[in-house]
mmCIF file of C-alpha atoms in Angstrom:
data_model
loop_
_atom_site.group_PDB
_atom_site.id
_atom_site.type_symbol
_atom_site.label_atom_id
_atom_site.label_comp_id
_atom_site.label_asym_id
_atom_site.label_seq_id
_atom_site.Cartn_x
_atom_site.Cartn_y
_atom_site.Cartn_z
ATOM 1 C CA UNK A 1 6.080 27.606 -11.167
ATOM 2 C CA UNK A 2 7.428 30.851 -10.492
ATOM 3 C CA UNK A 3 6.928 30.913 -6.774
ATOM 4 C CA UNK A 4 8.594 27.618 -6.736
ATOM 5 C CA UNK A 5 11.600 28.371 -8.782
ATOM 6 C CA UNK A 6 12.200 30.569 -6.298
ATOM 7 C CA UNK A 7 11.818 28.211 -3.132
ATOM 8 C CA UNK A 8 13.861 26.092 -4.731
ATOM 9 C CA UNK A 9 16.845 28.235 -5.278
ATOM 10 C CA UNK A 10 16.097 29.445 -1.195
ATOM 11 C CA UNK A 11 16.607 25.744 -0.509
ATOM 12 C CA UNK A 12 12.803 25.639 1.002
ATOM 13 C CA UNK A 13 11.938 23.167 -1.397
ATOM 14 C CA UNK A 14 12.724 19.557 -3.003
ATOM 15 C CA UNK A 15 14.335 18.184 0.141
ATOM 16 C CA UNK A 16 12.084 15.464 2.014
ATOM 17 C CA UNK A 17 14.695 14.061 4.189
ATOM 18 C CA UNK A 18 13.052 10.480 4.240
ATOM 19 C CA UNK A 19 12.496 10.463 0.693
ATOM 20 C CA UNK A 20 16.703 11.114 0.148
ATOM 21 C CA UNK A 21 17.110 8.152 2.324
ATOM 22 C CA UNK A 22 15.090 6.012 0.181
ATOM 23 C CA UNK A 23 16.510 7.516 -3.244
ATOM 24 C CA UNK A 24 20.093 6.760 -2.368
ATOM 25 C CA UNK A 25 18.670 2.998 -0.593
ATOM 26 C CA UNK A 26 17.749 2.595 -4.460
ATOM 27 C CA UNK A 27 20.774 3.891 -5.911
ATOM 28 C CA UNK A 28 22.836 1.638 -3.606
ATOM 29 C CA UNK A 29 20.647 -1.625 -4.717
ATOM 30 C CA UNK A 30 20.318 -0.196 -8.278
ATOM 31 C CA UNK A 31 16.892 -0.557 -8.220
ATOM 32 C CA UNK A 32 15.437 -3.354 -10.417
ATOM 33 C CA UNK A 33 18.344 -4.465 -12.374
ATOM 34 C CA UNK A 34 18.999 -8.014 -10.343
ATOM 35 C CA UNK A 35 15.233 -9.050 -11.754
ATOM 36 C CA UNK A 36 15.556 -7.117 -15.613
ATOM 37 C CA UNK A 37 18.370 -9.546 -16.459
ATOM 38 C CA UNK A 38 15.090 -12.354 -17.080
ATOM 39 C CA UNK A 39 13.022 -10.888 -20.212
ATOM 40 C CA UNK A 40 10.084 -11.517 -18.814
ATOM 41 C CA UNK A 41 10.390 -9.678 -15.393
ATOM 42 C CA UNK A 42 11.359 -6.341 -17.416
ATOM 43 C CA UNK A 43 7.842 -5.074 -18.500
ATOM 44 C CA UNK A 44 6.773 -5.704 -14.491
ATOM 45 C CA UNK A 45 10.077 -3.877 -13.414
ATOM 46 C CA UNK A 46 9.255 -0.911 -15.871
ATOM 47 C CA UNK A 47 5.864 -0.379 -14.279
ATOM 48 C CA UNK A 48 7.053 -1.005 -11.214
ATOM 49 C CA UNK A 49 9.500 2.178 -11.465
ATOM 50 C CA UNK A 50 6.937 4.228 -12.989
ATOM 51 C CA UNK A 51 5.030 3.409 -9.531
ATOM 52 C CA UNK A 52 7.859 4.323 -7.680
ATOM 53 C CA UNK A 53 8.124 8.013 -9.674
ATOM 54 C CA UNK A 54 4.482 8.814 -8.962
ATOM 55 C CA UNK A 55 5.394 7.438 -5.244
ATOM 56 C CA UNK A 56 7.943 9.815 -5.144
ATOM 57 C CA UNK A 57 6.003 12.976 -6.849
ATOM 58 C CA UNK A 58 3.656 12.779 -4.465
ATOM 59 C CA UNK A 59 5.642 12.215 -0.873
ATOM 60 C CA UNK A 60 7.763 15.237 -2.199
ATOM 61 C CA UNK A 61 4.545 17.349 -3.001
ATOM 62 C CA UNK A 62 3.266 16.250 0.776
ATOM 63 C CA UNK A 63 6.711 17.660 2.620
ATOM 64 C CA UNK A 64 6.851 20.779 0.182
ATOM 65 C CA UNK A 65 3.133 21.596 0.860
ATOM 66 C CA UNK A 66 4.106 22.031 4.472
ATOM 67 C CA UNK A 67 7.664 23.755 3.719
ATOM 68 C CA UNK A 68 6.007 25.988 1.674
ATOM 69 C CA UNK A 69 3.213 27.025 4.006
ATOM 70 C CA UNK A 70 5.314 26.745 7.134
ATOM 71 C CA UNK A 71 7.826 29.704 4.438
ATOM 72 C CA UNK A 72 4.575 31.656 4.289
ATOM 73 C CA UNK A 73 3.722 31.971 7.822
ATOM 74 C CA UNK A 74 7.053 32.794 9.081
ATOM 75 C CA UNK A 75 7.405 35.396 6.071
ATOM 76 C CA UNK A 76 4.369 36.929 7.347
ATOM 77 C CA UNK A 77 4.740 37.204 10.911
ATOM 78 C CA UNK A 78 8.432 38.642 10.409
ATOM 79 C CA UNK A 79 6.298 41.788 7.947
ATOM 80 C CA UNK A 80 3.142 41.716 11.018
ATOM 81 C CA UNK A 81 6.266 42.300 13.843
ATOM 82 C CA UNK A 82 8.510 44.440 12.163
ATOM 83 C CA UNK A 83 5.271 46.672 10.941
ATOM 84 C CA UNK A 84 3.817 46.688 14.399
ATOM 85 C CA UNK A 85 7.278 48.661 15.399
ATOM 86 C CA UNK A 86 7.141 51.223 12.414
ATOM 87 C CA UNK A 87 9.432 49.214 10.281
ATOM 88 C CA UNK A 88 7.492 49.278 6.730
ATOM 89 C CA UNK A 89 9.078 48.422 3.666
ATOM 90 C CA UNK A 90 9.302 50.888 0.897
ATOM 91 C CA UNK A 91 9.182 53.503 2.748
ATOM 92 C CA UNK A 92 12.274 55.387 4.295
ATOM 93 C CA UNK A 93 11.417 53.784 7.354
ATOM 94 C CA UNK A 94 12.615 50.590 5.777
ATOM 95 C CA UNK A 95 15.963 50.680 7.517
ATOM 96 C CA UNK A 96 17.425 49.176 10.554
ATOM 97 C CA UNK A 97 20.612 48.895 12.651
ATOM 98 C CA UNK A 98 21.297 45.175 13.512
ATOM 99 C CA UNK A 99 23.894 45.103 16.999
ATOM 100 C CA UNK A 100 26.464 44.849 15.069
ATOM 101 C CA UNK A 101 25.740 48.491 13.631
ATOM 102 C CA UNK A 102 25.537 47.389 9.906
ATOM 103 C CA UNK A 103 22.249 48.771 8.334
ATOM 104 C CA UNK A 104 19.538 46.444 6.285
ATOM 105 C CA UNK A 105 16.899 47.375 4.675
ATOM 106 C CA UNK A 106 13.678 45.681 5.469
ATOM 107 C CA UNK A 107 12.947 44.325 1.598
ATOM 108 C CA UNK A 108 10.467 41.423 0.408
ATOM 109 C CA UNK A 109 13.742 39.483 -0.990
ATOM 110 C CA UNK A 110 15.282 40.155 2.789
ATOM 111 C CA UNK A 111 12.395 38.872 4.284
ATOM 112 C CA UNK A 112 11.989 35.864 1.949
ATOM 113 C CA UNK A 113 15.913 34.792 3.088
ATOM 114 C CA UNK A 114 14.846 35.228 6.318
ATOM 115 C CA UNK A 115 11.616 33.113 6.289
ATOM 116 C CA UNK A 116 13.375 30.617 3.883
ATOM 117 C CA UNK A 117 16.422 30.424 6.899
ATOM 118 C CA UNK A 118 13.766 29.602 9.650
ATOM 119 C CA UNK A 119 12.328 26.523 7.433
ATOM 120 C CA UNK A 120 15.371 25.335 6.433
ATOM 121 C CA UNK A 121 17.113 25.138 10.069
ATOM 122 C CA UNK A 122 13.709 24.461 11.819
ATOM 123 C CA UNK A 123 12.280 21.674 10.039
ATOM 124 C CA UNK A 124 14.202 18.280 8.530
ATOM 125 C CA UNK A 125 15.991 19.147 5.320
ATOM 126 C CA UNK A 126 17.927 16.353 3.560
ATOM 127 C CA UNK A 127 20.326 18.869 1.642
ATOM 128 C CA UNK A 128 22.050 19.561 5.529
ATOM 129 C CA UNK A 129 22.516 16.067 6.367
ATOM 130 C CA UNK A 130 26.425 15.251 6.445
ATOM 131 C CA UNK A 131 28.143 12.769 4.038
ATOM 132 C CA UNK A 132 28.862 11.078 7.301
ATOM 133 C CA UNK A 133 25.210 10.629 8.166
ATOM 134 C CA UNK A 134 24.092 9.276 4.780
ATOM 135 C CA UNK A 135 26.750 7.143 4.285
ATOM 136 C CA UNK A 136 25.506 5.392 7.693
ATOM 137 C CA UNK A 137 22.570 4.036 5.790
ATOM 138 C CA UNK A 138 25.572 1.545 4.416
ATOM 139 C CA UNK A 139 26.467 -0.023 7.679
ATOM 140 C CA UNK A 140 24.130 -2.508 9.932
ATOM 141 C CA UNK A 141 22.566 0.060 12.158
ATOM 142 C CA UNK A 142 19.459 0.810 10.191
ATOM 143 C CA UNK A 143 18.566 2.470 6.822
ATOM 144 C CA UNK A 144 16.743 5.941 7.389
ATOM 145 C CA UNK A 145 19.812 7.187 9.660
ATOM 146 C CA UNK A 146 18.982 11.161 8.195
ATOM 147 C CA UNK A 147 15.787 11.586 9.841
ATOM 148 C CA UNK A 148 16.795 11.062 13.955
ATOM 149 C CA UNK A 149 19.684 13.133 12.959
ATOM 150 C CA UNK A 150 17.851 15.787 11.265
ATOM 151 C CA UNK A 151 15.558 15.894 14.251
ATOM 152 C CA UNK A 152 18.567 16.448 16.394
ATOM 153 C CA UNK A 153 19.275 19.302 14.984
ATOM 154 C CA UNK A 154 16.463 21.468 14.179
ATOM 155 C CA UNK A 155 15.287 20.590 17.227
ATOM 156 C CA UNK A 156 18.417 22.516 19.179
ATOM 157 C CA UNK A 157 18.247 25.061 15.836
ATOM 158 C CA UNK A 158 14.505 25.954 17.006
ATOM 159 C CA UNK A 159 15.386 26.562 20.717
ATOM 160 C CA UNK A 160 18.394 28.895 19.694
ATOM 161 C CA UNK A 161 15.959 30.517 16.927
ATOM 162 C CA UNK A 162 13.938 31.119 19.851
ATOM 163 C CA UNK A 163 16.503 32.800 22.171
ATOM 164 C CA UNK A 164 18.087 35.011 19.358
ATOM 165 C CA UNK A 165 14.767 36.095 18.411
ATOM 166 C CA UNK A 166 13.923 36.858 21.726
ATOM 167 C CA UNK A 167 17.343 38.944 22.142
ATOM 168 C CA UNK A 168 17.924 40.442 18.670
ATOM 169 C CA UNK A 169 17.563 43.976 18.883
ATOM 170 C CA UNK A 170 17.309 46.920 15.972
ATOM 171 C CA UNK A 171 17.597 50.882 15.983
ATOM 172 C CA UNK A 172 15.748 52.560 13.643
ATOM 173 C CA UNK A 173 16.422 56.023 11.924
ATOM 174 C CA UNK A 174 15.227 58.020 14.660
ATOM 175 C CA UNK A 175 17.448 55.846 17.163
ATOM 176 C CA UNK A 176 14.828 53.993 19.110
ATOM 177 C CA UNK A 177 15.856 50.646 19.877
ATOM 178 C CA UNK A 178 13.211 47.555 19.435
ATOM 179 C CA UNK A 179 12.752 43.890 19.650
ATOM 180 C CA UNK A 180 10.072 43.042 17.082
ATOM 181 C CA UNK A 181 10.665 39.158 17.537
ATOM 182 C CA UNK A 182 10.644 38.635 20.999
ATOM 183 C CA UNK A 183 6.877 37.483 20.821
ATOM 184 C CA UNK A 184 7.353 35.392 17.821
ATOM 185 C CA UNK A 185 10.867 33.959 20.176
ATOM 186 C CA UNK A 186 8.459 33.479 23.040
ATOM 187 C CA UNK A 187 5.589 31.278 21.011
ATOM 188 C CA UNK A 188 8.056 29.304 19.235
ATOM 189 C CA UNK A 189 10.037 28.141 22.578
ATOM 190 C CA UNK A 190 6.630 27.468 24.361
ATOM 191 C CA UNK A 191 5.061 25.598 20.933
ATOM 192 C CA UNK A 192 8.300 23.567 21.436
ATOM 193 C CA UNK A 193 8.361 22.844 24.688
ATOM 194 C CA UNK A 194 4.833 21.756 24.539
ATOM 195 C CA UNK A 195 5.168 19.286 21.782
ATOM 196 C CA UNK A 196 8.414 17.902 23.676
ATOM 197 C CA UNK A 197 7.325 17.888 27.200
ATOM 198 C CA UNK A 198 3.651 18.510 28.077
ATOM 199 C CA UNK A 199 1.461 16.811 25.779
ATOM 200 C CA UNK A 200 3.516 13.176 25.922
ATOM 201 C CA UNK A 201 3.236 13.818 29.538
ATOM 202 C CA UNK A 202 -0.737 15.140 29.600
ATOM 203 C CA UNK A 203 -1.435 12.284 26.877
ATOM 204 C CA UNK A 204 -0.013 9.192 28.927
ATOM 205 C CA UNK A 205 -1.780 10.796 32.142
ATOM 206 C CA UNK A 206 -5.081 10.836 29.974
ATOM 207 C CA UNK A 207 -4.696 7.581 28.685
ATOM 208 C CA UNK A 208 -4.695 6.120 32.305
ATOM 209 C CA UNK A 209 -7.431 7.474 33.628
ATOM 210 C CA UNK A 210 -9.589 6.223 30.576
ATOM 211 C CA UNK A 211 -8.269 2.759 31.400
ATOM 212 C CA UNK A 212 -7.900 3.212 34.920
ATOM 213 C CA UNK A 213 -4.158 2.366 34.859
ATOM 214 C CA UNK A 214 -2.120 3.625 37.471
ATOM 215 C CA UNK A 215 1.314 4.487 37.562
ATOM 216 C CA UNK A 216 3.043 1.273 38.606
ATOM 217 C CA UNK A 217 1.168 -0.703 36.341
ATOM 218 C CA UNK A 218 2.364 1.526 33.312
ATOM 219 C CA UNK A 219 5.759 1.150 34.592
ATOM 220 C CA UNK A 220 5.244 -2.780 34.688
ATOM 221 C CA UNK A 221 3.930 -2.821 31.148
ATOM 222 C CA UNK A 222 7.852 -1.290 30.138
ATOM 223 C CA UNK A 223 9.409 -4.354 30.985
ATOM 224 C CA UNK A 224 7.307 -6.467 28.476
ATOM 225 C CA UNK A 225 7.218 -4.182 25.753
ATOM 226 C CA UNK A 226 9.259 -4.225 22.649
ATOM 227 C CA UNK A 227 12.867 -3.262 22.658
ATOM 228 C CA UNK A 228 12.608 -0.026 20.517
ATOM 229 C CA UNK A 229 9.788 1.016 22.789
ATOM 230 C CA UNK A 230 11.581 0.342 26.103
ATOM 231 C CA UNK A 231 12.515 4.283 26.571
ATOM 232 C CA UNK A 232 9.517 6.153 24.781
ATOM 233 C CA UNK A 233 6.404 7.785 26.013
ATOM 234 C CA UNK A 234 4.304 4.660 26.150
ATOM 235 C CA UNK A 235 0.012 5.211 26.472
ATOM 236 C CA UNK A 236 -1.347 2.415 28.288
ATOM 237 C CA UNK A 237 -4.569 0.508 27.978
ATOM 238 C CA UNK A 238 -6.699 -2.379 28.466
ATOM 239 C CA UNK A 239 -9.030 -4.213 26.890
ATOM 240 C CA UNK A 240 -12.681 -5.500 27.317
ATOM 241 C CA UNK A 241 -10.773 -8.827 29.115
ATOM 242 C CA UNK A 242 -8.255 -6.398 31.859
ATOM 243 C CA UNK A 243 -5.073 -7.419 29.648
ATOM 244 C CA UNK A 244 -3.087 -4.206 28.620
ATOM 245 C CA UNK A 245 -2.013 -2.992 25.550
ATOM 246 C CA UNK A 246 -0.071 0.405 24.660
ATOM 247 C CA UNK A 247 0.946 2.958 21.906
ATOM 248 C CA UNK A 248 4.193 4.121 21.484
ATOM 249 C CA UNK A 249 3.622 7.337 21.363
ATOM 250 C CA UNK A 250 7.330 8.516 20.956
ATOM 251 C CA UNK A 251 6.816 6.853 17.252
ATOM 252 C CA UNK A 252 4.704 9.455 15.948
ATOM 253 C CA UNK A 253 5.956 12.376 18.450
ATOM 254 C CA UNK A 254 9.600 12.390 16.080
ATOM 255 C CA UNK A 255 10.830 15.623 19.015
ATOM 256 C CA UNK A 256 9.678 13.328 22.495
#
C-alpha cells in the first residue's frame, strides 16, 4: 500500500487510458438510471454495477501491473548506468553537473521522478489526455478517441526520450564528463523501431511464405478487405479450399 501511495502521487498509477474512456462513456449515459425507473429492473441494475466495479478493479490492476513493473525497470537501469560511471548514491560521489551547470544529487527520490517521468510520457496515461480529446468521445467519430491520441504521443515522447538520453551529458566532482544513458537511448530507439517497422514488415513476409502468397496477391486482398483495415499491416492467408483470409495486424500492433 505504501509503494503504491507513492506511485500514485508520481502519477505512475490509476490511469488506464481505455478504462477513462469508458468511465466518462458511463457518466455521459448515467449508467443504469433509464432501466431503475421500473422496480423490477433495479435489483438486476444493482448487480449489474457491482459487475462493472469488479470489471473495473481488475482492468486497472492489469495496466498498473505493467506501469508499475515497466517504473521498476527503468528505475533500475537509470542506478545500473549511472553506477557503471562512478555515480553511487550516498556517497560523495552522488553529485552531478547537468549542461546546464546546476548540480543534482543522484538520490532514490531523484531517481524514482525520473523513472516515474519515463512511464508516464512513454506509455498511454489518461491523466495527459486534453479536455479537447475527451470531450471528442461526445461527437460521431467514435467513443475511445484517448487511446490513438495517447499513442501519438508517447510514441514521438519515446523517440525524443531516446535522443536526449543518448545526448545528455554530466560532469562529476572530479570534472570528467559522461553519458551514462546513451546505451539505455540506443535500446529504447531500436526496441521502437522494431515494434514499428520490422516485425509488421518480417510478420506479413512470414505469413506469405506459409501460405505461399505473393506480393500482388496480398495487395489484391486490400481492395476487398474492410474499410478500417484498408491502410494496416494486413497478414495474408488461405485456407484448405485456396480462398484467402487475413489478420489485421495493425489492430493489435497499437504503434504500426
Amino acid at each position: 500500500n505504501e509503494l503504491y501511495d507513492k506511485l500514485i502521487k508520481l502519477g505512475v498509477v490509476n490511469s488506464n487510458v481505455r478504462l477513462g474512456d469508458l468511465t466518462r462513456l458511463l457518466e455521459d449515459i448515467n449508467f443504469g438510471a433509464t432501466m431503475s425507473y421500473q422496480k423490477g429492473a433495479k435489483g438486476l441494475m444493482k448487480q449489474l454495477s457491482k459487475i462493472k466495479s469488479i470489471g473495473q478493479d481488475l482492468y486497472t490492476a492489469e495496466d498498473d501491473f505493467w506501469k508499475i513493473y515497466s517504473w521498476a525497470i527503468e528505475k533500475s537501469r537509470l542506478t545500473r548506468a549511472l553506477e557503471k560511471n562512478g555515480v553511487t548514491r550516498g556517497t560523495k560521489d552522488a553529485w552531478i553537473k547537468n549542461a546546464k551547470g546546476e548540480s543534482i544529487e543522484v538520490t532514490e527520490e531523484w531517481l524514482e521522478k525520473e523513472a516515474a517521468d519515463i512511464v508516464k510520457n512513454n506509455i498511454p496515461n489518461y491523466d495527459y489526455v486534453p479536455d479537447f480529446i475527451k470531450g471528442l468521445r461526445k461527437l460521431p467519430v467514435g467513443n475511445f478517441v484517448s487511446f490513438p491520441a495517447e499513442i501519438a504521443r508517447t510514441g514521438a515522447n519515446i523517440v525524443q526520450r531516446a535522443l536526449r538520453e543518448i545526448n545528455t551529458t554530466f560532469t562529476l566532482a572530479n570534472g570528467k564528463v559522461i553519458k551514462p544513458f546513451q546505451g539505455i537511448g540506443y535500446t529504447r530507439l531500436f526496441g521502437f523501431t522494431t515494434t514499428v517497422a520490422a516485425i509488421p514488415y518480417a510478420t506479413q513476409k512470414m505469413f506469405q511464405v506459409i501460405y505461399d502468397v505473393t506480393d500482388d496477391e496480398r495487395e489484391a486482398i486490400r481492395r476487398y478487405v474492410a474499410k478500417w483495415s484498408k491502410n494496416s499491416t494486413t497478414l495474408p492467408m488461405k485456407d484448405e479450399n485456396g480462398d484467402f483470409k487475413y489478420i489485421d495486424f495493425s489492430h493489435a500492433n497499437a504503434y504500426d
